[in-house]
Amino acid sequence: MPCGYCLRQRPNFDDSWVPFLYEGEIAQLIQRFKFRAERRAGQVLLQLMLQALELRHGPLPVQAIVTADLHVRRARERGFDQTLWLGRRMARALDLPLYRATRLRLTPTQRGLSRAARQRNVRRIYHVRSPLPDAVLLLDDVMTTGATLEALSRACREQGARHVTVCALARTPAARAI
């Protein structure tokens, strides 16, 4: 079901699939995975996501997965790029090709920014180097306002994607942002 914001202003992507809320144990796992580079937490999250996908009504109608790379400096600070790590394993499990969207510049972290500031922060930041198939799945770890996935969706459409589904491990509850 679309959020209130998406009902007022339609996003650039066609569908979204986010199986978990960013709270409790899921939030703890994501934080351990994302900020402490704990691959075991990532493996648990990947398995939970794949199981949730199996329970979904029908397969995702996509031909490829696209991840948004962290800026090289931020990936070095964290010790790895969690979305790329997850994307590689998800693509392998679903037998789909993986495409990467590169960051054109380093931006401040999205944490703590308002919706408008998040949108400004990531506007025109991603570039996909090669043409994409018609239907793609954009993968992220946490969906807060959707600003990152919106920017990524625009970059994918510029490379030929006609149907864009966004997917994240979890979404933040409406009342708060991470």
mmCIF file of C-alpha atoms in Angstrom:
data_model
loop_
_atom_site.group_PDB
_atom_site.id
_atom_site.type_symbol
_atom_site.label_atom_id
_atom_site.label_comp_id
_atom_site.label_asym_id
_atom_site.label_seq_id
_atom_site.Cartn_x
_atom_site.Cartn_y
_atom_site.Cartn_z
ATOM 1 C CA MET A 1 0.000 0.000 0.000
ATOM 2 C CA PRO A 2 1.467 3.397 -0.940
ATOM 3 C CA CYS A 3 2.425 5.821 1.801
ATOM 4 C CA GLY A 4 0.609 9.148 2.126
ATOM 5 C CA TYR A 5 3.449 11.029 0.500
ATOM 6 C CA CYS A 6 3.440 8.711 -2.530
ATOM 7 C CA LEU A 7 -0.309 9.182 -2.854
ATOM 8 C CA ARG A 8 0.204 12.972 -3.065
ATOM 9 C CA GLN A 9 3.273 12.881 -5.328
ATOM 10 C CA ARG A 10 3.794 9.739 -7.384
ATOM 11 C CA PRO A 11 7.386 8.488 -7.222
ATOM 12 C CA ASN A 12 9.473 7.788 -10.307
ATOM 13 C CA PHE A 13 9.443 4.040 -9.612
ATOM 14 C CA ASP A 14 6.487 1.777 -10.389
ATOM 15 C CA ASP A 15 6.372 -0.588 -7.418
ATOM 16 C CA SER A 16 8.033 -1.123 -4.087
ATOM 17 C CA TRP A 17 8.553 -4.257 -2.068
ATOM 18 C CA VAL A 18 9.887 -3.880 1.474
ATOM 19 C CA PRO A 19 9.187 -6.920 3.655
ATOM 20 C CA PHE A 20 10.199 -5.610 7.100
ATOM 21 C CA LEU A 21 9.903 -2.577 9.352
ATOM 22 C CA TYR A 22 13.084 -0.961 10.573
ATOM 23 C CA GLU A 23 12.591 -1.660 14.257
ATOM 24 C CA GLY A 24 13.489 -4.187 16.920
ATOM 25 C CA GLU A 25 15.706 -7.089 15.915
ATOM 26 C CA ILE A 26 15.603 -6.258 12.198
ATOM 27 C CA ALA A 27 16.958 -2.760 12.934
ATOM 28 C CA GLN A 28 19.683 -4.261 15.125
ATOM 29 C CA LEU A 29 20.693 -6.712 12.394
ATOM 30 C CA ILE A 30 20.791 -3.954 9.767
ATOM 31 C CA GLN A 31 22.887 -1.708 12.013
ATOM 32 C CA ARG A 32 25.366 -4.515 12.713
ATOM 33 C CA PHE A 33 25.543 -5.299 9.004
ATOM 34 C CA LYS A 34 25.739 -1.722 7.756
ATOM 35 C CA PHE A 35 27.869 0.033 10.363
ATOM 36 C CA ARG A 36 29.997 -2.805 11.773
ATOM 37 C CA ALA A 37 30.429 -4.802 8.547
ATOM 38 C CA GLU A 38 29.135 -7.974 10.234
ATOM 39 C CA ARG A 39 28.644 -10.315 7.312
ATOM 40 C CA ARG A 40 26.832 -12.857 9.506
ATOM 41 C CA ALA A 41 24.114 -10.278 10.122
ATOM 42 C CA GLY A 42 24.034 -9.652 6.372
ATOM 43 C CA GLN A 43 23.660 -13.366 5.686
ATOM 44 C CA VAL A 44 20.706 -13.577 8.096
ATOM 45 C CA LEU A 45 19.094 -10.542 6.442
ATOM 46 C CA LEU A 46 19.634 -12.014 2.979
ATOM 47 C CA GLN A 47 18.009 -15.300 4.007
ATOM 48 C CA LEU A 48 15.058 -13.478 5.596
ATOM 49 C CA MET A 49 14.598 -11.446 2.435
ATOM 50 C CA LEU A 50 14.762 -14.489 0.167
ATOM 51 C CA GLN A 51 12.241 -16.316 2.366
ATOM 52 C CA ALA A 52 9.918 -13.298 2.309
ATOM 53 C CA LEU A 53 10.277 -13.221 -1.468
ATOM 54 C CA GLU A 54 9.219 -16.875 -1.678
ATOM 55 C CA LEU A 55 6.086 -16.061 0.341
ATOM 56 C CA ARG A 56 5.241 -13.127 -1.926
ATOM 57 C CA HIS A 57 2.382 -13.665 -4.345
ATOM 58 C CA GLY A 58 4.249 -14.603 -7.505
ATOM 59 C CA PRO A 59 7.797 -13.837 -8.598
ATOM 60 C CA LEU A 60 9.103 -10.321 -8.974
ATOM 61 C CA PRO A 61 8.713 -9.424 -12.659
ATOM 62 C CA VAL A 62 12.290 -8.210 -13.130
ATOM 63 C CA GLN A 63 15.169 -9.008 -15.470
ATOM 64 C CA ALA A 64 18.051 -7.540 -13.451
ATOM 65 C CA ILE A 65 19.063 -6.117 -10.081
ATOM 66 C CA VAL A 66 20.622 -2.671 -9.749
ATOM 67 C CA THR A 67 22.543 -1.541 -6.676
ATOM 68 C CA ALA A 68 23.618 1.951 -5.728
ATOM 69 C CA ASP A 69 27.303 1.889 -4.876
ATOM 70 C CA LEU A 70 28.566 3.770 -1.873
ATOM 71 C CA HIS A 71 31.133 6.409 -2.636
ATOM 72 C CA VAL A 72 34.600 4.807 -2.490
ATOM 73 C CA ARG A 73 35.555 6.868 0.576
ATOM 74 C CA ARG A 74 32.424 5.922 2.505
ATOM 75 C CA ALA A 75 32.861 2.238 1.610
ATOM 76 C CA ARG A 76 36.436 2.408 2.907
ATOM 77 C CA GLU A 77 35.245 4.030 6.159
ATOM 78 C CA ARG A 78 32.642 1.302 6.699
ATOM 79 C CA GLY A 79 34.869 -1.510 5.577
ATOM 80 C CA PHE A 80 32.629 -2.599 2.700
ATOM 81 C CA ASP A 81 29.631 -1.614 0.559
ATOM 82 C CA GLN A 82 26.673 -3.324 2.203
ATOM 83 C CA THR A 83 24.236 -2.848 -0.682
ATOM 84 C CA LEU A 84 26.667 -4.229 -3.241
ATOM 85 C CA TRP A 85 27.411 -7.184 -0.924
ATOM 86 C CA LEU A 86 23.694 -7.893 -0.607
ATOM 87 C CA GLY A 87 23.055 -7.309 -4.327
ATOM 88 C CA ARG A 88 25.697 -9.779 -5.447
ATOM 89 C CA ARG A 89 24.268 -12.519 -3.284
ATOM 90 C CA MET A 90 20.664 -11.758 -4.144
ATOM 91 C CA ALA A 91 21.427 -11.709 -7.882
ATOM 92 C CA ARG A 92 23.179 -15.065 -7.572
ATOM 93 C CA ALA A 93 20.282 -16.583 -5.583
ATOM 94 C CA LEU A 94 17.683 -15.315 -8.096
ATOM 95 C CA ASP A 95 19.857 -16.027 -11.149
ATOM 96 C CA LEU A 96 19.674 -12.414 -12.352
ATOM 97 C CA PRO A 97 22.369 -10.137 -13.739
ATOM 98 C CA LEU A 98 23.637 -7.392 -11.440
ATOM 99 C CA TYR A 99 24.178 -3.817 -12.598
ATOM 100 C CA ARG A 100 25.799 -1.133 -10.507
ATOM 101 C CA ALA A 101 24.958 2.535 -10.289
ATOM 102 C CA THR A 102 28.023 4.591 -9.441
ATOM 103 C CA ARG A 103 27.997 7.696 -7.293
ATOM 104 C CA LEU A 104 29.146 10.780 -9.134
ATOM 105 C CA ARG A 105 30.174 12.620 -5.939
ATOM 106 C CA LEU A 106 30.473 12.173 -2.181
ATOM 107 C CA THR A 107 27.477 13.545 -0.296
ATOM 108 C CA PRO A 108 26.745 13.987 3.387
ATOM 109 C CA THR A 109 25.067 11.020 5.041
ATOM 110 C CA GLN A 110 21.270 10.905 4.741
ATOM 111 C CA ARG A 111 20.898 10.186 8.464
ATOM 112 C CA GLY A 112 19.029 12.943 10.242
ATOM 113 C CA LEU A 113 18.091 14.890 7.101
ATOM 114 C CA SER A 114 14.537 15.993 6.336
ATOM 115 C CA ARG A 115 12.697 14.600 3.307
ATOM 116 C CA ALA A 116 13.458 17.719 1.249
ATOM 117 C CA ALA A 117 17.129 17.731 2.295
ATOM 118 C CA ARG A 118 17.445 14.019 1.453
ATOM 119 C CA GLN A 119 16.017 14.643 -2.007
ATOM 120 C CA ARG A 120 18.409 17.541 -2.640
ATOM 121 C CA ASN A 121 21.324 15.518 -1.266
ATOM 122 C CA VAL A 122 20.959 12.699 -3.822
ATOM 123 C CA ARG A 123 19.591 14.575 -6.838
ATOM 124 C CA ARG A 124 21.441 13.534 -10.023
ATOM 125 C CA ILE A 125 24.014 11.590 -8.019
ATOM 126 C CA TYR A 126 23.821 8.162 -9.701
ATOM 127 C CA HIS A 127 24.965 6.998 -13.093
ATOM 128 C CA VAL A 128 24.413 3.587 -14.682
ATOM 129 C CA ARG A 129 27.096 2.923 -17.291
ATOM 130 C CA SER A 130 25.355 0.434 -19.557
ATOM 131 C CA PRO A 131 21.902 0.002 -21.076
ATOM 132 C CA LEU A 132 19.437 -1.828 -18.834
ATOM 133 C CA PRO A 133 16.714 -4.357 -19.594
ATOM 134 C CA ASP A 134 13.082 -3.223 -19.496
ATOM 135 C CA ALA A 135 12.308 -4.359 -15.927
ATOM 136 C CA VAL A 136 14.763 -3.821 -13.060
ATOM 137 C CA LEU A 137 14.806 -4.227 -9.298
ATOM 138 C CA LEU A 138 16.578 -1.465 -7.375
ATOM 139 C CA LEU A 139 18.050 -2.759 -4.141
ATOM 140 C CA ASP A 140 18.764 -0.793 -0.966
ATOM 141 C CA ASP A 141 19.075 -1.662 2.701
ATOM 142 C CA VAL A 142 16.621 0.767 4.353
ATOM 143 C CA MET A 143 13.883 2.861 2.776
ATOM 144 C CA THR A 144 13.215 6.003 4.780
ATOM 145 C CA THR A 145 11.816 8.687 2.477
ATOM 146 C CA GLY A 146 12.597 6.909 -0.783
ATOM 147 C CA ALA A 147 14.877 9.736 -1.944
ATOM 148 C CA THR A 148 17.818 7.452 -2.745
ATOM 149 C CA LEU A 149 15.645 4.983 -4.617
ATOM 150 C CA GLU A 150 13.934 7.834 -6.463
ATOM 151 C CA ALA A 151 17.302 9.191 -7.642
ATOM 152 C CA LEU A 152 18.444 5.708 -8.601
ATOM 153 C CA SER A 153 15.202 5.108 -10.495
ATOM 154 C CA ARG A 154 15.798 8.199 -12.614
ATOM 155 C CA ALA A 155 19.311 7.001 -13.487
ATOM 156 C CA CYS A 156 17.923 3.596 -14.482
ATOM 157 C CA ARG A 157 15.226 5.095 -16.684
ATOM 158 C CA GLU A 158 17.931 7.125 -18.450
ATOM 159 C CA GLN A 159 19.532 3.783 -19.381
ATOM 160 C CA GLY A 160 16.335 2.267 -20.775
ATOM 161 C CA ALA A 161 14.532 0.681 -17.813
ATOM 162 C CA ARG A 162 10.805 1.005 -18.392
ATOM 163 C CA HIS A 163 9.499 -0.786 -15.297
ATOM 164 C CA VAL A 164 11.267 -0.058 -12.023
ATOM 165 C CA THR A 165 10.569 -1.941 -8.798
ATOM 166 C CA VAL A 166 12.346 -0.816 -5.658
ATOM 167 C CA CYS A 167 13.247 -3.228 -2.908
ATOM 168 C CA ALA A 168 14.747 -2.691 0.523
ATOM 169 C CA LEU A 169 15.259 -4.908 3.532
ATOM 170 C CA ALA A 170 13.204 -2.619 5.745
ATOM 171 C CA ARG A 171 11.356 0.671 5.824
ATOM 172 C CA THR A 172 11.297 3.107 8.672
ATOM 173 C CA PRO A 173 8.032 3.517 10.527
ATOM 174 C CA ALA A 174 6.257 6.673 9.343
ATOM 175 C CA ALA A 175 6.848 8.598 12.560
ATOM 176 C CA ARG A 176 10.651 8.509 12.513
ATOM 177 C CA ALA A 177 13.677 8.432 10.263
ATOM 178 C CA ILE A 178 17.113 6.920 10.833
#
